[in-house]
Coordinates of C-alpha atoms in Angstrom, one line a residue:
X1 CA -13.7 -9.6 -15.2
X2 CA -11.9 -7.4 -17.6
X3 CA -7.4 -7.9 -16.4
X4 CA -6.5 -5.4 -19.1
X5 CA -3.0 -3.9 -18.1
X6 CA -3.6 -0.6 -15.5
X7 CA -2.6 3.0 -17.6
X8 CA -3.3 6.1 -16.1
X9 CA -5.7 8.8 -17.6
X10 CA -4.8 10.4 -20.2
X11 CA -6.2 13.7 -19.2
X12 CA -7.7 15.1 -16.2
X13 CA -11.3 15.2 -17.9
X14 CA -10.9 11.5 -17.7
X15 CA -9.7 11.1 -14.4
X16 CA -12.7 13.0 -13.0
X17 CA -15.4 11.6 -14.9
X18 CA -14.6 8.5 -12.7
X19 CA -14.8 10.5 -9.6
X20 CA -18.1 11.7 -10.9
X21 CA -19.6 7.9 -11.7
X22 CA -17.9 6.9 -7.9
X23 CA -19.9 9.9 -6.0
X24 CA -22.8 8.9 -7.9
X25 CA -22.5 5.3 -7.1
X26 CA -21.9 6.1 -3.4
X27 CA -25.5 8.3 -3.8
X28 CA -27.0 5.1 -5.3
X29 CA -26.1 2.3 -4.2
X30 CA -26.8 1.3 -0.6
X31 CA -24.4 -1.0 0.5
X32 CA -20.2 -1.5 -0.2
X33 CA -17.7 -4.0 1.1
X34 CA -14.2 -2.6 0.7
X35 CA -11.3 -5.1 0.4
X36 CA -7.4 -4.7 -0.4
X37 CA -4.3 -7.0 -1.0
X38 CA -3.1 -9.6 1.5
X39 CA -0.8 -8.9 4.4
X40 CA -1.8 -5.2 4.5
X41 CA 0.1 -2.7 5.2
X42 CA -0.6 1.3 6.4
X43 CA -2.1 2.2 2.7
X44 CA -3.5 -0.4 2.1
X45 CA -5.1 -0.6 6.0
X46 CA -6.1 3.7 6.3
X47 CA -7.4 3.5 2.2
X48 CA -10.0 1.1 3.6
X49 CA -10.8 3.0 6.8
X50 CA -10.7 5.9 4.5
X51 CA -13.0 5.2 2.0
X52 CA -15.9 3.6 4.3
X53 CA -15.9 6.7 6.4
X54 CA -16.8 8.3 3.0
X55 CA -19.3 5.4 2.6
X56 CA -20.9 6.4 6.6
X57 CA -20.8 9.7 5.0
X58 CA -23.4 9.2 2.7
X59 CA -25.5 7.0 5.1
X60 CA -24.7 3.9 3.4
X61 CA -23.8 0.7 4.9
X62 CA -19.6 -0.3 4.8
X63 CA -17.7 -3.1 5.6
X64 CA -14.0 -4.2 5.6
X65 CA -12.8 -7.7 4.8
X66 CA -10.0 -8.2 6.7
X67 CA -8.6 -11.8 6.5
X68 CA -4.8 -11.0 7.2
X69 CA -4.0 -9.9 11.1
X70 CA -3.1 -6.3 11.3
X71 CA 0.4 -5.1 12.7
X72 CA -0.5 -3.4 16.2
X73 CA 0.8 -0.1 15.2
X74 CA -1.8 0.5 12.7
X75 CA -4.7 -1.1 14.8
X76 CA -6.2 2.2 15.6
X77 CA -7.7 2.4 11.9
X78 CA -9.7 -0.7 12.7
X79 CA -10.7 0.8 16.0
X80 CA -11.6 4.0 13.7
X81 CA -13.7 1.6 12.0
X82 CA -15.9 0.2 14.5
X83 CA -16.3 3.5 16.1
X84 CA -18.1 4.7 12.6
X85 CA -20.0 1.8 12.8
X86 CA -17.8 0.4 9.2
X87 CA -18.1 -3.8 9.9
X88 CA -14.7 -5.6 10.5
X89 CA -15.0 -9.1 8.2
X90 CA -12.7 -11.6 9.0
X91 CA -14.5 -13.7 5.8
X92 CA -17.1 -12.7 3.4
X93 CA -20.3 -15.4 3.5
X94 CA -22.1 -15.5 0.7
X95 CA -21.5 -11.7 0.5
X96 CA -22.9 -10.9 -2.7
X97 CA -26.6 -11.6 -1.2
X98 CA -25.6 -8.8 1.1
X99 CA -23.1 -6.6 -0.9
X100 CA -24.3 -4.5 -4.1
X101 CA -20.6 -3.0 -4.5
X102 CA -17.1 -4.3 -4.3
X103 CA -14.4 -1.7 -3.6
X104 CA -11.0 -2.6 -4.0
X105 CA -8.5 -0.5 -3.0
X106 CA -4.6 -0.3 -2.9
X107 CA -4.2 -3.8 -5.0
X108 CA -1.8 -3.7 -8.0
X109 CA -3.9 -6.8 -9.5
X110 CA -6.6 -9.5 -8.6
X111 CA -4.5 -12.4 -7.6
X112 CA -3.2 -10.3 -4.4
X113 CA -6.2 -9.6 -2.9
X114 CA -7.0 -11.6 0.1
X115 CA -7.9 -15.2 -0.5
X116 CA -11.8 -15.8 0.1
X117 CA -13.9 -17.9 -2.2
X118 CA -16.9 -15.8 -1.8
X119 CA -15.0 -12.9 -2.7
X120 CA -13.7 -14.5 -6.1
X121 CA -17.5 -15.1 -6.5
X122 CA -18.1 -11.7 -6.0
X123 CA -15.1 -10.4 -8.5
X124 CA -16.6 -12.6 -11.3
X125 CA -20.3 -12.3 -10.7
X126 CA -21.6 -9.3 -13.1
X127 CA -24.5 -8.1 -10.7
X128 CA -21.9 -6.6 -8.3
X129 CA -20.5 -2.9 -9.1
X130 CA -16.7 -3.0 -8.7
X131 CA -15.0 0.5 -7.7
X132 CA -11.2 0.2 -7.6
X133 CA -8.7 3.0 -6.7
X134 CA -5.2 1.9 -6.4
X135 CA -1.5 3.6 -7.2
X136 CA 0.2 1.0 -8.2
X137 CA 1.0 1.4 -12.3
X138 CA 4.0 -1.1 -12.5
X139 CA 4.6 -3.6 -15.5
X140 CA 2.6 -6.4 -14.4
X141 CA -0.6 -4.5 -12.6
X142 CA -3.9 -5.6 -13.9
X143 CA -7.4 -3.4 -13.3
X144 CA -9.8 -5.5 -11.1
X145 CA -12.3 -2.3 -11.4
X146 CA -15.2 -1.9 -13.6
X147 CA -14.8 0.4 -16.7
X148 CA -15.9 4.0 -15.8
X149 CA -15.1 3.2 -11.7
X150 CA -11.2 2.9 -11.9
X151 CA -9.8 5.7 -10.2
X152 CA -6.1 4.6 -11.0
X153 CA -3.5 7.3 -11.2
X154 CA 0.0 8.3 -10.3
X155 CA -0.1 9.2 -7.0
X156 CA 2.0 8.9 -3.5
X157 CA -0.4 6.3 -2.4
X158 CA -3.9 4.9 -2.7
X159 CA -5.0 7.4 0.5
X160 CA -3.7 10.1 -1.5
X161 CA -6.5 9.6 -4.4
X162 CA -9.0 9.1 -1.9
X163 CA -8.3 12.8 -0.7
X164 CA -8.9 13.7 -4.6
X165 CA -12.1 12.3 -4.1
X166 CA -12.3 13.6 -0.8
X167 CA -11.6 17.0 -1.9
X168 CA -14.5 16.7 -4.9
X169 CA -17.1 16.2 -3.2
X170 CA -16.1 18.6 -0.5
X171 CA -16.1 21.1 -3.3
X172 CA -19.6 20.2 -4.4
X173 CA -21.7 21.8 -1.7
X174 CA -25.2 21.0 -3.1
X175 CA -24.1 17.4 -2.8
X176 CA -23.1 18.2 0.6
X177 CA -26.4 19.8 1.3
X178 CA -28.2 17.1 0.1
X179 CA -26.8 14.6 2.4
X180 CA -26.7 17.0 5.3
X181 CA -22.9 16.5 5.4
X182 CA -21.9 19.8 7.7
X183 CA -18.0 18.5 8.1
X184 CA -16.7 16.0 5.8
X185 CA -13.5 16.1 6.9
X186 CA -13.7 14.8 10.3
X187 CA -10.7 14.1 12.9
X188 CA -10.5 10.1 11.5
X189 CA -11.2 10.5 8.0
X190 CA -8.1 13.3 7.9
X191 CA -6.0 11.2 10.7
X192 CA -6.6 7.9 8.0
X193 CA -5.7 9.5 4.8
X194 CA -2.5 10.7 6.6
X195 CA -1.3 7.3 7.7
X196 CA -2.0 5.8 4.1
X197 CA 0.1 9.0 2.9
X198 CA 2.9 8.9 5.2
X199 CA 3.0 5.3 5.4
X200 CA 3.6 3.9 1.7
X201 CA 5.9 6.6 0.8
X202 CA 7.9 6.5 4.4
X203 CA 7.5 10.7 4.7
X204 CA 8.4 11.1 1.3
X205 CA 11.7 8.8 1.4
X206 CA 10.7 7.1 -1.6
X207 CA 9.3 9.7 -4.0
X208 CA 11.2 10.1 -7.2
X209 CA 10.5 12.4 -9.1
X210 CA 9.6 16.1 -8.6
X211 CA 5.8 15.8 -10.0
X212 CA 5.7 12.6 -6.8
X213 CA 7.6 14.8 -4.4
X214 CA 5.1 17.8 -5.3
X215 CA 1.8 15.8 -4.8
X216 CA 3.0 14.7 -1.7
X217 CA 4.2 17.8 0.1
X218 CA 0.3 19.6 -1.5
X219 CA -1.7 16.3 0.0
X220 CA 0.1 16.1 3.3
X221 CA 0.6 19.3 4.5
X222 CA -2.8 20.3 4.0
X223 CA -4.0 17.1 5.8
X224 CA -1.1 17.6 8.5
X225 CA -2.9 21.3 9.2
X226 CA -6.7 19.7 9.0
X227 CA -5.3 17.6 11.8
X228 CA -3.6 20.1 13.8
X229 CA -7.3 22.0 13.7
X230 CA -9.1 19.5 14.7
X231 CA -6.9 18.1 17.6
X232 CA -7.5 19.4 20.8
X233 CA -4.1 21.1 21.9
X234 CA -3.3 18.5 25.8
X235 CA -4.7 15.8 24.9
X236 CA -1.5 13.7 23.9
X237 CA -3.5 12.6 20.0
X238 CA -2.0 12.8 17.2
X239 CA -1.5 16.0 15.5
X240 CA 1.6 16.1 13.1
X241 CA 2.8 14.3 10.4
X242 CA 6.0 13.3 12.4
X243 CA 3.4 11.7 15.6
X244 CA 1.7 9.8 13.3
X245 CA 4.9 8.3 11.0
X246 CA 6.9 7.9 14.3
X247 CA 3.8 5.8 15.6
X248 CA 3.4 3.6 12.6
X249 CA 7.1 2.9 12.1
X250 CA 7.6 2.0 16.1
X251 CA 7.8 -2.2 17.2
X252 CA 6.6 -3.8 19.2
X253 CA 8.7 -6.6 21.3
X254 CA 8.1 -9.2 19.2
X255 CA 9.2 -7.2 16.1
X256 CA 12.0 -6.1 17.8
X257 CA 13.3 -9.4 18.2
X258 CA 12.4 -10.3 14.9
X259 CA 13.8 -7.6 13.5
X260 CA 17.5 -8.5 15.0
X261 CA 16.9 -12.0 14.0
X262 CA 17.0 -11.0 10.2
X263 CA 19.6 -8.3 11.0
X264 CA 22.0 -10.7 12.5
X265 CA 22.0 -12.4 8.4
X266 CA 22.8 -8.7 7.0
X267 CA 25.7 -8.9 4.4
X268 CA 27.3 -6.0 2.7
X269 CA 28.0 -5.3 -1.3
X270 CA 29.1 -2.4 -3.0
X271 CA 25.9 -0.4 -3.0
X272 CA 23.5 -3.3 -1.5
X273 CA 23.2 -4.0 1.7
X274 CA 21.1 -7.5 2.0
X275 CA 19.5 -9.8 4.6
X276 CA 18.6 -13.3 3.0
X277 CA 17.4 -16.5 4.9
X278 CA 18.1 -20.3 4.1
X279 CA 14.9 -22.4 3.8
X280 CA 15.8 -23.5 7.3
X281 CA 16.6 -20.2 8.9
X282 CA 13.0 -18.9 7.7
X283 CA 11.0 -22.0 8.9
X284 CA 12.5 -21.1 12.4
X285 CA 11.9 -17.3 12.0
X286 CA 8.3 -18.3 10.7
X287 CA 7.9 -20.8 14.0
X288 CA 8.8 -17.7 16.4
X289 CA 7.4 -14.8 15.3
X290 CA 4.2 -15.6 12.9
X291 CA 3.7 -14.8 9.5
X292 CA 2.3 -11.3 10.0
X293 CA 5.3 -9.9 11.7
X294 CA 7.7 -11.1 9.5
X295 CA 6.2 -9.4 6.8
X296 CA 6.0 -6.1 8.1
X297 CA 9.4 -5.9 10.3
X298 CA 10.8 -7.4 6.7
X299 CA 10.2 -3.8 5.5
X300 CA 11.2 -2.2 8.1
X301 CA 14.6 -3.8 7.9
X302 CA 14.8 -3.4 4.0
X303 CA 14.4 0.5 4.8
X304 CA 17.0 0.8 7.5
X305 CA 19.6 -1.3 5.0
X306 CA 18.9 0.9 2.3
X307 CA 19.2 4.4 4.3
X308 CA 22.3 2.3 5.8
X309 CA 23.7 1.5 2.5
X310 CA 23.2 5.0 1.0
X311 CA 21.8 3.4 -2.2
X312 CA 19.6 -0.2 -1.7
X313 CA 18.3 -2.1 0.9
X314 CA 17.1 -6.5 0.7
X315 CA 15.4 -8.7 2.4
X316 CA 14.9 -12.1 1.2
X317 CA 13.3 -15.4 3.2
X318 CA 11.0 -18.1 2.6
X319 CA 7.2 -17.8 3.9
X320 CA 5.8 -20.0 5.9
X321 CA 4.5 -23.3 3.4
X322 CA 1.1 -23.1 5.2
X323 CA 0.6 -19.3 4.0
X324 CA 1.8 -19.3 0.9
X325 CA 4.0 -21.3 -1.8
X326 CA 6.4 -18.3 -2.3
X327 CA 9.8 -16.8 -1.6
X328 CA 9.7 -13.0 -0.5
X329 CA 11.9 -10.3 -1.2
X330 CA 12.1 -6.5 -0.4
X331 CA 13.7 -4.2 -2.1
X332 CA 14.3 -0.4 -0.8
X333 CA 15.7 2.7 -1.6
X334 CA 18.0 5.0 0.3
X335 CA 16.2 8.9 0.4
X336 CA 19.8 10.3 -1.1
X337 CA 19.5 8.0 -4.2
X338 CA 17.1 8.7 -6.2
X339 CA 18.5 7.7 -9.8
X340 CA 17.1 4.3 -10.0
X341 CA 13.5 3.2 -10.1
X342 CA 13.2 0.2 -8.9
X343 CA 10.3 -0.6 -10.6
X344 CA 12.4 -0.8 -14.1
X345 CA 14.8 -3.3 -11.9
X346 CA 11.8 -5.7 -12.0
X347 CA 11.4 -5.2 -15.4
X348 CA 14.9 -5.6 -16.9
X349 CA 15.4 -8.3 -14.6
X350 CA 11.8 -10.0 -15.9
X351 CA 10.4 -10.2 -12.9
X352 CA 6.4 -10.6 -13.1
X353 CA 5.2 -11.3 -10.2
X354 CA 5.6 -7.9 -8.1
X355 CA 5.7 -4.4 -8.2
X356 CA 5.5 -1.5 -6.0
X357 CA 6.9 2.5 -5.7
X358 CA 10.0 3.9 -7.4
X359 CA 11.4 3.8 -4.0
X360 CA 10.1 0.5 -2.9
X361 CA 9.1 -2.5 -4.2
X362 CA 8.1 -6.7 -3.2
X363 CA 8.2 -9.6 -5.5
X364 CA 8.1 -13.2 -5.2
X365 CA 9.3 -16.3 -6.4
X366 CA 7.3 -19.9 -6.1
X367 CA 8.9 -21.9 -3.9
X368 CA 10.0 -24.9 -6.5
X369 CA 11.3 -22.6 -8.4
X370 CA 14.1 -21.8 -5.6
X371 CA 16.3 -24.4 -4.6
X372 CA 18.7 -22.1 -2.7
X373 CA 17.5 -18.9 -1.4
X374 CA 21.3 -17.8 -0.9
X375 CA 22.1 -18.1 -3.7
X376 CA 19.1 -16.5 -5.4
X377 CA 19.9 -13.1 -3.4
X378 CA 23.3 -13.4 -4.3
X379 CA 22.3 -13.6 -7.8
X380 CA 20.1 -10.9 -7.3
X381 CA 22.4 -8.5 -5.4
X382 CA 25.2 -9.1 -8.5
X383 CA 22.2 -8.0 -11.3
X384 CA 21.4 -5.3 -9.3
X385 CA 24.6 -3.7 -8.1
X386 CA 24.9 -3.2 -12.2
X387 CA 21.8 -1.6 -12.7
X388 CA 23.0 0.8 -9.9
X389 CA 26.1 1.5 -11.2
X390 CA 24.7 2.1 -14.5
X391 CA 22.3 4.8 -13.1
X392 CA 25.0 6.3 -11.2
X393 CA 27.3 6.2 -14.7
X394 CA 24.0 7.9 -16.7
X395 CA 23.6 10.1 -13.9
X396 CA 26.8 11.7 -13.9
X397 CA 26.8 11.8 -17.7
X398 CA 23.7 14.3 -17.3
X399 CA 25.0 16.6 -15.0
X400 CA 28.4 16.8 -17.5
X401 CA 26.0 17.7 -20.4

């Protein structure tokens, strides 16, 4: 398997010709087993959902290897799943007797995926087409794709290059004709692509730039009115951007009172408001509430610091030794500062191992590495509260000239 460093195209020739060889591999090829990073979240969750509805689409056969457990909010794409008749995996056996094609989608770089030894067969073993589509550009981000099938680009989020795709072969209407696809956008595949979408990028919160902010509004509103068309007005479904994000980003009890367990460690800097956990503080948190919730209420509270804050929200804790061997964090942006991408925070702090969105991004430390998690986030917040200040100074200096 070829870990070159991700780039994105250098022109949109490029970028399309890999559209072109995906369509033709989902005309060819017969049967695809989509997989994504570990403790997924909405992207990473709807891209999969997404992209084997455009599998059922074609009449192939799709699966989804899902080995993490799934945050109840965003259960309704696995339900979207079974519905299609798209198999739900909780491991891959001997999978590459049954799989031709490996998708893998919203992963910055191999080692994140989930952990299955048949699927490390299956990364390695030449025989088996790998398609990846993924976002994530940052420092560290390796291609897990084959040449020619790595639709990696700039984008909002992964769900937002598989509505690219989504859009090409919509245009293409003797390839619809030839696979007798009358409406490819159905209710699900539109409802999916929006979650990824809205998701990852928090309704736009943590797009930088205006070329980000511009791809976002396009993607989203059209998929926002392909919704409200094909929701049937009483019927209490979903059918605007602002149902869907405010039903992903609800909790349930159990994150609720996770959530306020983190919150009640919330300290306050200069422009960084921070949550961090002793070793012993996380083992309890860990005990309570499981693995899977603290991950995802961990971002929700990073996000509600950071809009708190005005400039930077972080969470740091300990996960639980049987999961992994690492030390967490979360770092967020506030939606009124956007003069810092925190992806060049990892990299002038030389941090490897994570990456993200300019708005939001996750990295890790091993555990041996740490002896106090306190005063690792301390250390942390003082680094960063300079960075900030320096964006703010630079900022200021632009608007003078």
């Amino acid at each position: 398997m070829d870990e070159s460093p991700k780039q994105d195209f250098l022109s949109l020739a490029q970028k399309n010709l890999v559209v072109r060889n995906i369509v033709q591999a989902l005309e060819d090829r017969n049967d695809f087993l989509l997989v994504a990073h570990e403790n997924p979240d909405e992207d990473c969750v709807a891209s999969m959902a997404a992209f084997g509805l455009l599998v059922r689409k074609f009449n192939k056969r799709a699966a989804v290897l899902v080995c993490s457990p799934i945050p109840e909010q965003f259960r309704f794409l696995l339900e979207i799943c079974h519905y299609n008749a798209i198999e739900v995996r909780n491991s891959c056996p001997d999978s590459r007797s049954e799989f031709s094609t490996l998708v893998i989608l919203d992963t910055p770089k191999p080692s994140m995926l989930e952990h299955d030894p048949e699927l490390q067969k299956m990364l390695k073993d030449p025989r088996v087409l790998k398609i990846e589509i993924d976002h994530h550009l940052s420092a560290d981000s390796v291609f897990s794709g084959d040449p020619g099938y790595r639709l990696v680009s700039e984008a909002s989020a992964t769900c937002e290059l598989i509505g690219y795709l989504g859009f090409k072969i919509d245009a293409d209407k003797e390839l619809l004709h030839r696979h007798q696809m009358e409406d490819l956008f159905t209710r699900n595949l539109v409802l999916a692509i929006l979650t990824g979408i809205l998701g990852d990028t928090k309704m736009g919160a943590y797009l930088k730039n205006r070329k980000e902010r511009w791809y976002y509004k396009w993607f989203s509103d059209r998929f926002e009115m392909l919704l409200k068309q094909k929701t049937f007005k009483g019927t209490g479904n979903f059918s605007s951007k602002e149902d869907v994000f405010q039903a992903i980003a609800s909790l349930s009890a159990d994150e609720s009172a996770c959530y306020n367990f983190l919150r009640e460690r919330e300290r306050l800097g200069a422009h960084v408001r921070y949550a961090a956990l002793s070793y012993e503080e996380s083992g309890v948190m860990n005990h309570r509430f499981g693995p899977e919730t603290v991950a995802g209420v961990s971002k929700a509270l990073a996000d509600h610091l950071a809009e708190s804050s005005g400039f930077l929200g972080l969470v740091g804790y300990d996960d639980d030794p049987k999961v992994s061997p690492f030390v967490q964090f979360r770092l967020r942006r506030s939606q009124v500062f956007t003069q810092l991408d925190l992806r060049s925070v990892l990299e002038t702090l030389g941090i490897t191992n994570g990456g993200g969105h300019p708005g939001a991004v996750g990295f890790r430390f091993e555990r041996f590495h740490v002896p106090d998690i306190l005063a690792l986030a301390q250390s942390l917040v003082d680094k960063i509260e300079c960075l900030v200040v320096k964006a703010l100074e630079e900022g200021s200096a632009e608007k003078i000239f």
